[in-house]
Coordinates of C-alpha atoms in Angstrom, one line a residue:
X1 CA 293.2 -1.1 14.8
X2 CA 291.1 1.8 13.7
X3 CA 287.9 1.6 11.7
X4 CA 289.8 3.1 9.0
X5 CA 292.3 0.1 9.0
X6 CA 289.9 -2.6 9.4
X7 CA 288.0 -1.3 6.1
X8 CA 291.2 -1.2 4.5
X9 CA 292.1 -4.7 5.4
X10 CA 289.0 -6.1 4.5
X11 CA 289.6 -4.4 1.1
X12 CA 292.9 -6.0 0.5
X13 CA 291.7 -9.3 1.6
X14 CA 288.5 -10.0 -0.5
X15 CA 287.9 -13.3 -2.4
X16 CA 289.9 -16.3 -1.1
X17 CA 291.9 -14.3 1.4
X18 CA 294.5 -12.6 -1.2
X19 CA 294.9 -9.2 -2.2
X20 CA 292.7 -8.3 -5.0
X21 CA 294.0 -8.3 -8.4
X22 CA 293.6 -6.5 -11.7
X23 CA 293.5 -8.3 -14.9
X24 CA 295.0 -6.2 -17.7
X25 CA 292.7 -6.5 -20.5
X26 CA 292.9 -5.5 -24.5
X27 CA 289.8 -5.6 -26.1
X28 CA 292.0 -4.0 -29.0
X29 CA 289.2 -3.1 -31.6
X30 CA 288.5 0.4 -30.5
X31 CA 286.1 2.0 -27.9
X32 CA 283.2 1.8 -29.8
X33 CA 283.2 -1.9 -30.5
X34 CA 281.3 -4.6 -28.8
X35 CA 284.5 -5.9 -27.3
X36 CA 284.8 -2.7 -25.3
X37 CA 281.6 -1.7 -24.7
X38 CA 279.7 -4.8 -23.8
X39 CA 282.0 -8.2 -23.7
X40 CA 285.0 -7.1 -21.6
X41 CA 282.9 -4.8 -19.2
X42 CA 280.9 -7.7 -18.6
X43 CA 283.5 -10.0 -18.2
X44 CA 284.9 -7.7 -15.5
X45 CA 281.5 -7.0 -13.6
X46 CA 281.0 -10.8 -13.5
X47 CA 284.4 -11.6 -12.4
X48 CA 284.0 -9.4 -9.5
X49 CA 280.8 -10.6 -8.8
X50 CA 282.0 -14.7 -8.6
X51 CA 285.3 -13.7 -6.8
X52 CA 283.5 -11.7 -4.2
X53 CA 286.1 -8.7 -5.3
X54 CA 289.1 -10.6 -5.5
X55 CA 289.6 -9.8 -9.0
X56 CA 288.8 -7.1 -11.6
X57 CA 289.3 -6.3 -15.3
X58 CA 290.8 -2.9 -16.4
X59 CA 290.3 -2.6 -20.4
X60 CA 292.4 -0.9 -22.8
X61 CA 290.2 -0.8 -26.0
X62 CA 293.1 0.3 -28.5
X63 CA 296.6 1.5 -28.3
X64 CA 298.3 -1.1 -26.1
X65 CA 298.2 -4.3 -28.4
X66 CA 296.7 -3.9 -31.7
X67 CA 294.8 -7.3 -33.1
X68 CA 297.8 -8.4 -35.1
X69 CA 300.2 -8.0 -32.4
X70 CA 297.8 -9.8 -30.1
X71 CA 299.5 -13.2 -30.3
X72 CA 302.9 -12.0 -29.3
X73 CA 301.2 -9.6 -26.6
X74 CA 299.5 -12.3 -24.6
X75 CA 302.5 -14.7 -24.9
X76 CA 304.9 -12.1 -23.9
X77 CA 303.0 -10.9 -20.7
X78 CA 302.1 -7.3 -22.4
X79 CA 298.5 -7.9 -21.7
X80 CA 296.7 -10.5 -19.7
X81 CA 293.4 -11.1 -21.8
X82 CA 292.7 -10.3 -25.2
X83 CA 290.8 -11.3 -28.5
X84 CA 292.7 -13.2 -30.8
X85 CA 291.5 -13.3 -34.5
X86 CA 292.6 -16.6 -35.4
X87 CA 292.4 -16.3 -39.1
X88 CA 294.9 -13.4 -38.7
X89 CA 297.5 -16.4 -37.9
X90 CA 296.6 -19.3 -40.1
X91 CA 300.1 -20.9 -39.3
X92 CA 299.6 -21.1 -35.5
X93 CA 295.8 -22.1 -35.6
X94 CA 295.3 -24.8 -38.3
X95 CA 293.3 -26.9 -36.0
X96 CA 291.7 -24.2 -34.3
X97 CA 290.7 -22.5 -37.2
X98 CA 288.2 -25.2 -38.5
X99 CA 285.0 -23.5 -37.3
X100 CA 286.1 -20.7 -39.4
X101 CA 286.5 -22.7 -42.2
X102 CA 283.1 -24.1 -41.5
X103 CA 281.2 -20.8 -40.9
X104 CA 278.7 -21.4 -43.4
X105 CA 276.9 -23.8 -41.4
X106 CA 274.2 -22.7 -39.2
X107 CA 272.5 -19.4 -39.2
X108 CA 271.9 -18.6 -35.3
X109 CA 274.9 -16.5 -34.2
X110 CA 274.0 -17.7 -30.3
X111 CA 274.2 -21.5 -31.4
X112 CA 277.1 -21.0 -33.8
X113 CA 279.5 -19.2 -31.0
X114 CA 278.3 -22.0 -28.4
X115 CA 279.2 -24.7 -30.8
X116 CA 282.5 -23.1 -31.8
X117 CA 283.4 -22.9 -28.0
X118 CA 282.8 -26.2 -27.0
X119 CA 284.4 -27.5 -30.0
X120 CA 287.7 -25.6 -29.4
X121 CA 287.5 -26.4 -25.3
X122 CA 287.2 -30.1 -26.1
X123 CA 289.8 -30.3 -29.0
X124 CA 293.1 -31.6 -27.7
X125 CA 295.0 -30.1 -30.9
X126 CA 293.5 -26.8 -30.6
X127 CA 294.0 -26.4 -26.8
X128 CA 297.6 -27.7 -27.7
X129 CA 298.0 -24.6 -30.2
X130 CA 296.8 -21.9 -27.8
X131 CA 299.3 -23.6 -25.2
X132 CA 302.2 -23.2 -27.7
X133 CA 301.5 -19.7 -27.7
X134 CA 301.3 -19.1 -23.9
X135 CA 297.5 -18.8 -24.2
X136 CA 294.6 -20.1 -22.3
X137 CA 291.4 -20.3 -24.8
X138 CA 288.2 -19.3 -23.0
X139 CA 285.4 -18.7 -25.5
X140 CA 284.6 -17.1 -29.3
X141 CA 282.0 -14.8 -30.0
X142 CA 280.0 -14.8 -33.4
X143 CA 278.7 -12.2 -35.4
X144 CA 275.2 -11.8 -37.6
X145 CA 275.3 -13.2 -41.1
X146 CA 277.5 -11.5 -43.6
X147 CA 276.4 -8.9 -46.1
X148 CA 278.1 -6.3 -48.6
X149 CA 278.5 -3.1 -47.1
X150 CA 280.0 -0.6 -49.5
X151 CA 280.2 3.1 -50.9
X152 CA 278.6 2.2 -54.3
X153 CA 275.7 -0.2 -55.1
X154 CA 276.3 -3.6 -55.7
X155 CA 273.0 -4.9 -57.3
X156 CA 274.3 -7.8 -59.2
X157 CA 277.6 -10.0 -59.6
X158 CA 279.0 -7.8 -62.3
X159 CA 278.9 -4.8 -59.9
X160 CA 281.2 -6.4 -57.4
X161 CA 283.9 -6.7 -60.3
X162 CA 287.0 -4.7 -59.5
X163 CA 285.8 -3.3 -56.4
X164 CA 288.4 -3.4 -53.4
X165 CA 286.4 -5.1 -50.5
X166 CA 287.9 -5.4 -47.0
X167 CA 287.4 -9.2 -45.5
X168 CA 288.4 -10.8 -42.4
X169 CA 289.0 -14.6 -43.1
X170 CA 290.0 -16.7 -46.3
X171 CA 286.4 -18.3 -46.7
X172 CA 284.7 -14.7 -47.4
X173 CA 288.1 -13.8 -49.3
X174 CA 287.6 -16.9 -51.7
X175 CA 284.1 -15.6 -52.2
X176 CA 284.9 -12.0 -53.0
X177 CA 287.5 -13.2 -55.3
X178 CA 285.4 -15.9 -57.2
X179 CA 283.1 -12.9 -58.1
X180 CA 285.7 -10.4 -59.5
X181 CA 286.5 -8.4 -56.5
X182 CA 289.7 -7.4 -55.1
X183 CA 290.4 -8.4 -51.5
X184 CA 291.8 -6.4 -49.0
X185 CA 292.7 -8.1 -45.8
X186 CA 292.7 -6.1 -42.9
X187 CA 291.4 -5.8 -39.3
X188 CA 287.7 -4.1 -39.0
X189 CA 289.6 -1.6 -36.6
X190 CA 291.3 -0.1 -39.5
X191 CA 288.0 0.1 -41.8
X192 CA 287.0 3.7 -41.2
X193 CA 290.6 4.7 -42.0
X194 CA 290.5 2.6 -45.1
X195 CA 287.0 3.9 -46.3
X196 CA 288.1 7.6 -45.9
X197 CA 291.0 7.1 -47.6
X198 CA 289.2 5.2 -50.7
X199 CA 291.6 2.3 -50.0
X200 CA 288.3 0.2 -50.1
X201 CA 285.1 0.5 -51.4
X202 CA 283.7 -1.6 -48.7
X203 CA 283.7 -4.5 -46.3
X204 CA 282.1 -8.2 -46.2
X205 CA 280.8 -8.1 -42.7
X206 CA 277.7 -8.2 -40.5
X207 CA 275.3 -5.3 -40.4
X208 CA 276.7 -4.6 -36.7
X209 CA 279.9 -3.2 -38.3
X210 CA 277.7 -0.1 -39.4
X211 CA 277.3 0.9 -35.7
X212 CA 280.2 -1.0 -33.8
X213 CA 282.8 -0.1 -36.4
X214 CA 281.7 3.7 -36.6
X215 CA 281.2 3.6 -40.4
X216 CA 277.4 4.8 -40.4
X217 CA 278.3 8.3 -42.5
X218 CA 280.6 6.2 -45.0
X219 CA 278.5 2.9 -45.4
X220 CA 275.9 3.9 -48.2
X221 CA 274.6 0.6 -49.5
X222 CA 274.2 -3.0 -47.9
X223 CA 273.4 -5.7 -50.5
X224 CA 271.8 -8.6 -48.7
X225 CA 273.8 -11.9 -49.1
X226 CA 273.4 -13.7 -45.9
X227 CA 276.8 -15.6 -46.5
X228 CA 278.0 -17.1 -43.2
X229 CA 279.0 -15.4 -40.1
X230 CA 282.3 -14.5 -38.4
X231 CA 283.2 -16.9 -35.8
X232 CA 287.0 -16.8 -36.1
X233 CA 287.6 -14.5 -33.0
X234 CA 288.5 -16.0 -29.8
X235 CA 287.1 -13.3 -27.9
X236 CA 288.2 -14.2 -24.4
X237 CA 291.6 -15.6 -24.4
X238 CA 293.9 -15.6 -21.3
X239 CA 297.6 -15.2 -21.0
X240 CA 299.5 -18.5 -19.5
X241 CA 301.0 -16.0 -16.9
X242 CA 297.9 -14.9 -15.4
X243 CA 296.1 -18.4 -15.7
X244 CA 299.2 -19.6 -13.6
X245 CA 298.3 -16.7 -11.2
X246 CA 295.0 -17.8 -10.6
X247 CA 293.7 -20.6 -8.0
X248 CA 291.3 -23.3 -9.7
X249 CA 288.1 -21.4 -8.1
X250 CA 289.4 -18.4 -10.1
X251 CA 289.9 -19.7 -13.1
X252 CA 286.7 -21.2 -13.1
X253 CA 285.1 -17.8 -12.2
X254 CA 286.7 -16.3 -15.2
X255 CA 285.8 -18.9 -17.5
X256 CA 282.2 -18.6 -16.1
X257 CA 282.8 -14.7 -16.6
X258 CA 284.0 -15.0 -20.1
X259 CA 280.7 -17.0 -20.9
X260 CA 278.7 -13.9 -19.8
X261 CA 280.6 -11.6 -21.4
X262 CA 280.3 -13.2 -24.8
X263 CA 276.7 -13.7 -24.5
X264 CA 276.0 -9.9 -23.8
X265 CA 278.1 -9.4 -26.8
X266 CA 276.5 -11.7 -29.2
X267 CA 273.3 -10.1 -28.0
X268 CA 274.8 -6.5 -28.8
X269 CA 276.0 -7.6 -32.1
X270 CA 272.4 -8.5 -32.8
X271 CA 270.7 -5.3 -31.5
X272 CA 273.5 -3.1 -33.7
X273 CA 272.5 -5.2 -36.7
X274 CA 268.9 -4.2 -36.2
X275 CA 269.7 -0.4 -35.6
X276 CA 271.8 -0.6 -39.0
X277 CA 268.5 -1.1 -40.3
X278 CA 267.2 2.2 -39.1
X279 CA 270.2 4.2 -40.3
X280 CA 269.1 7.1 -42.6
X281 CA 271.0 7.2 -45.8
X282 CA 271.9 3.7 -46.3
X283 CA 269.9 1.6 -48.9
X284 CA 269.6 -2.0 -48.5
X285 CA 269.5 -4.0 -51.5
X286 CA 268.1 -7.4 -52.7
X287 CA 270.7 -9.5 -54.2
X288 CA 269.4 -10.4 -57.9
X289 CA 269.6 -13.7 -59.3
X290 CA 273.3 -13.5 -60.3
X291 CA 274.2 -12.9 -56.8
X292 CA 271.9 -15.5 -55.4
X293 CA 273.1 -18.3 -57.9
X294 CA 276.9 -17.2 -57.2
X295 CA 276.2 -17.6 -53.5
X296 CA 274.5 -21.0 -53.6
X297 CA 277.2 -22.3 -55.9
X298 CA 279.8 -20.8 -53.6
X299 CA 278.2 -22.8 -50.3
X300 CA 278.1 -26.0 -52.7
X301 CA 281.8 -25.8 -53.4
X302 CA 282.8 -24.9 -50.2
X303 CA 281.0 -27.6 -47.9
X304 CA 281.9 -30.2 -50.7
X305 CA 285.4 -29.3 -50.2
X306 CA 285.9 -28.3 -46.7
X307 CA 287.5 -31.5 -45.7
X308 CA 290.5 -31.3 -48.0
X309 CA 291.0 -27.6 -47.6
X310 CA 291.3 -28.1 -44.1
X311 CA 293.4 -31.4 -44.4
X312 CA 295.7 -29.2 -46.9
X313 CA 296.0 -26.6 -44.0
X314 CA 297.4 -29.3 -41.7
X315 CA 294.0 -30.5 -39.8
X316 CA 294.4 -34.0 -39.0
X317 CA 291.2 -36.3 -39.7
X318 CA 289.5 -33.6 -41.0
X319 CA 286.3 -35.1 -42.3
X320 CA 285.5 -36.5 -38.8
X321 CA 286.0 -33.3 -37.0
X322 CA 283.8 -31.3 -39.5
X323 CA 281.3 -33.8 -38.7
X324 CA 281.7 -33.1 -35.1
X325 CA 281.5 -29.5 -35.3
X326 CA 278.4 -29.8 -37.3
X327 CA 277.0 -32.0 -34.9
X328 CA 277.6 -29.4 -32.2
X329 CA 275.7 -26.7 -34.0
X330 CA 272.7 -29.1 -34.2
X331 CA 273.1 -29.6 -30.3
X332 CA 273.1 -25.8 -29.6
X333 CA 270.3 -25.2 -31.9
X334 CA 268.2 -27.4 -30.0
X335 CA 269.3 -26.3 -26.6
X336 CA 269.0 -22.4 -27.5
X337 CA 265.6 -21.1 -27.4
X338 CA 264.3 -17.8 -28.9
X339 CA 263.0 -16.3 -25.7
X340 CA 266.5 -17.2 -23.7
X341 CA 268.0 -14.2 -22.1
X342 CA 271.8 -13.5 -22.7
X343 CA 272.2 -14.3 -18.8
X344 CA 270.3 -17.7 -19.6
X345 CA 272.7 -18.3 -22.6
X346 CA 275.7 -17.4 -20.5
X347 CA 275.0 -19.8 -17.3
X348 CA 273.8 -22.7 -20.0
X349 CA 277.4 -22.1 -22.1
X350 CA 279.1 -22.6 -18.6
X351 CA 277.5 -25.6 -17.2
X352 CA 277.7 -27.3 -20.7
X353 CA 281.4 -26.7 -21.4
X354 CA 283.3 -25.6 -18.3
X355 CA 281.4 -26.5 -15.2
X356 CA 282.7 -30.3 -15.4
X357 CA 286.4 -29.6 -16.1
X358 CA 289.4 -29.7 -13.7
X359 CA 290.4 -26.2 -13.6
X360 CA 293.5 -27.3 -11.4
X361 CA 294.8 -29.1 -14.8
X362 CA 292.7 -27.3 -17.5
X363 CA 293.8 -26.8 -20.3
X364 CA 296.2 -29.6 -20.3

């Protein structure tokens, strides 16, 4: 055998002795989003490392499967790996959306992401919802705290009345509606276009959206509300068809790689939020007493009624499950330290959530 043939044979038999395979991924929110710039590239790099080149990831940031098409895209095999935004599909993910309904609990996005991931991985009903849609859940990311990002100033509660605000989850829609705003539900990938057409006057989002969403030239004001986070995006969801093609060892490698990607994505969100505070031409507004009172009253009301709201949406034993989720946030707030690197966080997430699972059987 020639040297060239030997090299080719080695290339084709990397990993566990099988030909190298490529995962067709769709991050889906455009090339500037952290899914495309941080999470999926890191998943790909780590997966190649953990499988000794046996698997790679090729991402299509936009065009192949839109966010509101992701359930069907994964189920039907149009893509192998994607981000499922659970609040877009409430009828399919009632149980899995519990952390989203409780997104006002906690303030550290790293702890909330880890708690959300552990909750969904260890929730029988949640795993069943993903399985029913031909999917295997591998982790959720979380944004920094949510503020009002607008084209005109919101200095008090009355200023919001009548403004069209894009939101991405029911809980935030409830807050905007309560203050007299007009809710527009649309993917963040459509925000720049909606702003340019004056279809919306802003978005209720984390500051990172100014950078990641490419709207730094359109957003002129940020009113600091600090109301919850967005933890409804299942950032790494594999299709069942992909999972069935993978050995238990390769499944474990993908689960581990996903934690590295998500940890890097959360760090990117935090960095982008910091960068947004330095963008020239954006005024950051401290909320006045009217907004503070409305915010505090909304939090009290939501947390008081959370179990009933969840039960109305079909969540069984909602009170006990809400307590379990809150306890997981407390656990992760204790585990995560301020100086922890994204790499340290990723390995901790894998060790605590996935390492002891039987990957031959998971997610059953």
